[in-house]
Short mmCIF file of C-alpha atoms in Angstrom, two decimals:
data_model
loop_
_atom_site.label_atom_id
_atom_site.label_comp_id
_atom_site.label_asym_id
_atom_site.label_seq_id
_atom_site.Cartn_x
_atom_site.Cartn_y
_atom_site.Cartn_z
CA MET X 1 15.76 25.01 -2.13
CA GLN X 2 12.07 24.16 -0.89
CA GLU X 3 9.57 25.12 -3.70
CA HIS X 4 7.13 27.77 -1.44
CA ASP X 5 10.72 29.70 -1.01
CA ARG X 6 11.46 29.07 -4.55
CA GLN X 7 7.72 30.59 -5.50
CA ALA X 8 8.11 32.99 -2.84
CA LYS X 9 10.99 34.73 -4.43
CA ALA X 10 9.94 34.44 -7.54
CA GLY X 11 6.87 36.57 -6.03
CA LYS X 12 4.12 34.05 -7.56
CA THR X 13 1.24 33.77 -5.08
CA MET X 14 0.79 30.74 -3.36
CA SER X 15 -1.78 28.25 -3.99
CA LYS X 16 -4.35 26.80 -0.99
CA GLU X 17 -2.45 23.20 -1.89
CA ASP X 18 1.02 25.25 -1.36
CA VAL X 19 -0.37 26.49 2.06
CA ILE X 20 -1.44 23.41 3.08
CA LYS X 21 1.89 21.61 2.60
CA ILE X 22 3.76 24.25 4.12
CA PHE X 23 1.37 23.93 7.52
CA GLU X 24 1.90 20.14 7.11
CA ALA X 25 6.15 19.88 6.79
CA HIS X 26 5.81 22.87 9.98
CA ARG X 27 4.21 19.88 11.97
CA ASN X 28 6.27 17.70 11.06
CA GLN X 29 9.12 19.39 11.09
CA TRP X 30 8.56 20.26 15.07
CA ASP X 31 8.20 16.09 15.80
CA LYS X 32 11.50 15.69 13.53
CA ILE X 33 13.59 18.30 15.68
CA GLN X 34 12.91 17.09 19.10
CA THR X 35 15.32 13.89 17.45
CA LEU X 36 17.95 15.74 15.91
CA GLY X 37 21.16 15.52 17.70
CA SER X 38 22.35 19.22 16.73
CA LEU X 39 20.39 21.98 15.25
CA ILE X 40 20.93 24.92 12.89
CA TRP X 41 18.75 27.70 11.96
CA GLU X 42 17.52 25.97 8.76
CA ASP X 43 16.11 23.30 10.90
CA PHE X 44 13.40 25.19 12.60
CA PRO X 45 9.81 25.52 11.45
CA TRP X 46 9.77 29.63 11.54
CA PRO X 47 5.80 30.14 11.40
CA MET X 48 5.88 32.12 8.53
CA PHE X 49 5.45 31.61 4.52
CA LYS X 50 8.75 32.87 3.33
CA ARG X 51 11.34 31.24 5.08
CA PRO X 52 13.50 33.21 7.30
CA LYS X 53 17.06 33.59 6.39
CA GLY X 54 18.00 35.24 9.63
CA PRO X 55 16.31 37.24 12.94
CA ASP X 56 15.83 40.16 10.12
CA ASP X 57 13.58 38.39 8.38
CA LEU X 58 10.99 37.48 11.01
CA THR X 59 8.21 40.26 10.43
CA SER X 60 4.82 40.84 12.38
CA PRO X 61 2.87 40.62 9.19
CA GLY X 62 4.85 37.54 8.44
CA ILE X 63 3.91 36.10 11.07
CA THR X 64 0.58 37.05 11.79
CA ALA X 65 -0.32 36.58 7.92
CA TYR X 66 0.69 32.76 9.01
CA MET X 67 -1.16 32.83 11.75
CA LEU X 68 -4.25 34.36 10.95
CA SER X 69 -4.68 32.56 7.63
CA SER X 70 -7.96 30.89 6.70
CA ILE X 71 -6.19 28.03 5.21
CA HIS X 72 -5.13 26.87 8.63
CA PRO X 73 -6.22 23.86 9.53
CA GLN X 74 -9.26 24.12 12.01
CA ASP X 75 -8.82 22.00 14.12
CA ARG X 76 -7.81 24.96 16.92
CA ALA X 77 -9.80 27.70 17.37
CA THR X 78 -7.13 30.92 16.30
CA LYS X 79 -6.88 31.92 19.91
CA GLU X 80 -5.70 28.58 20.96
CA ARG X 81 -3.23 28.22 17.95
CA ILE X 82 -1.46 31.48 19.00
CA LYS X 83 -1.17 30.56 22.79
CA ASP X 84 0.39 26.84 21.50
CA ASN X 85 3.08 28.36 19.01
CA ILE X 86 4.11 30.96 21.93
CA ARG X 87 4.06 28.01 24.24
CA ARG X 88 5.94 26.50 21.86
CA TRP X 89 8.41 30.22 21.10
CA HIS X 90 8.43 30.84 24.39
CA PRO X 91 11.78 31.72 25.70
CA ASP X 92 11.85 29.61 29.17
CA ARG X 93 10.87 26.57 26.85
CA PHE X 94 12.86 27.06 24.18
CA ASN X 95 15.96 28.06 25.59
CA SER X 96 15.89 24.91 28.29
CA GLN X 97 14.87 22.49 25.54
CA LEU X 98 16.12 23.42 22.39
CA LEU X 99 18.58 25.65 22.50
CA PRO X 100 21.42 23.57 24.35
CA LYS X 101 21.11 21.51 20.54
CA VAL X 102 21.78 24.28 18.59
CA LYS X 103 25.59 24.88 17.13
CA GLU X 104 27.63 26.99 18.71
CA ASN X 105 27.96 29.39 16.00
CA GLU X 106 24.55 29.60 15.35
CA ARG X 107 22.63 30.33 18.80
CA ASP X 108 22.63 33.60 19.10
CA ARG X 109 20.90 33.80 15.86
CA VAL X 110 18.21 30.96 17.14
CA ALA X 111 17.91 32.56 21.06
CA GLU X 112 17.43 35.81 19.32
CA GLY X 113 14.88 34.70 15.94
CA SER X 114 12.75 32.50 18.57
CA GLY X 115 12.60 35.78 21.05
CA THR X 116 11.36 37.66 17.79
CA VAL X 117 8.62 35.63 17.41
CA ALA X 118 7.28 34.95 20.72
CA ARG X 119 7.26 39.12 21.23
CA ILE X 120 5.14 38.82 17.79
CA LEU X 121 2.77 36.28 19.11
CA ASN X 122 2.40 37.73 22.62
CA ASP X 123 1.38 40.86 20.73
CA LEU X 124 -0.99 39.20 18.50
CA LEU X 125 -2.51 37.12 21.11
CA ARG X 126 -3.13 40.68 22.60
CA MET X 127 -4.74 42.35 19.85
CA HIS X 128 -6.72 39.13 19.10
CA SER X 129 -7.95 39.10 22.61
CA GLN X 130 -8.85 43.01 22.34
CA ASP X 131 -10.87 41.91 19.21
CA THR X 132 -13.25 39.20 20.35
CA PHE X 133 -14.60 40.68 23.28
#
């Protein structure tokens, strides 16, 4: 079990360093995913601080907290970071590039999870765009 999962399960608040490690691990995992032959649910860096066990664990509050974290690397504006993640998780791209690499017995739940993430990110972008005008 990864350290951030252990802390989250124990109900501990994550430190700034823990959050930075999660962001770095997720960035590295996106690079690694491109080179893996077959994928399973656990291979995906789901945009949450607590690793989801399945699609039902992907929640709007969890994804919003992750995306809007003040500890996120400041190399991109929040709106651009949301857009980058929408492109990454969008069903057209995800289903053609990554879903075929997912093991057959995992494919439905990964597809459901990626669709959930894409919907939540689109809602977040809409809300964020309204707030900035």
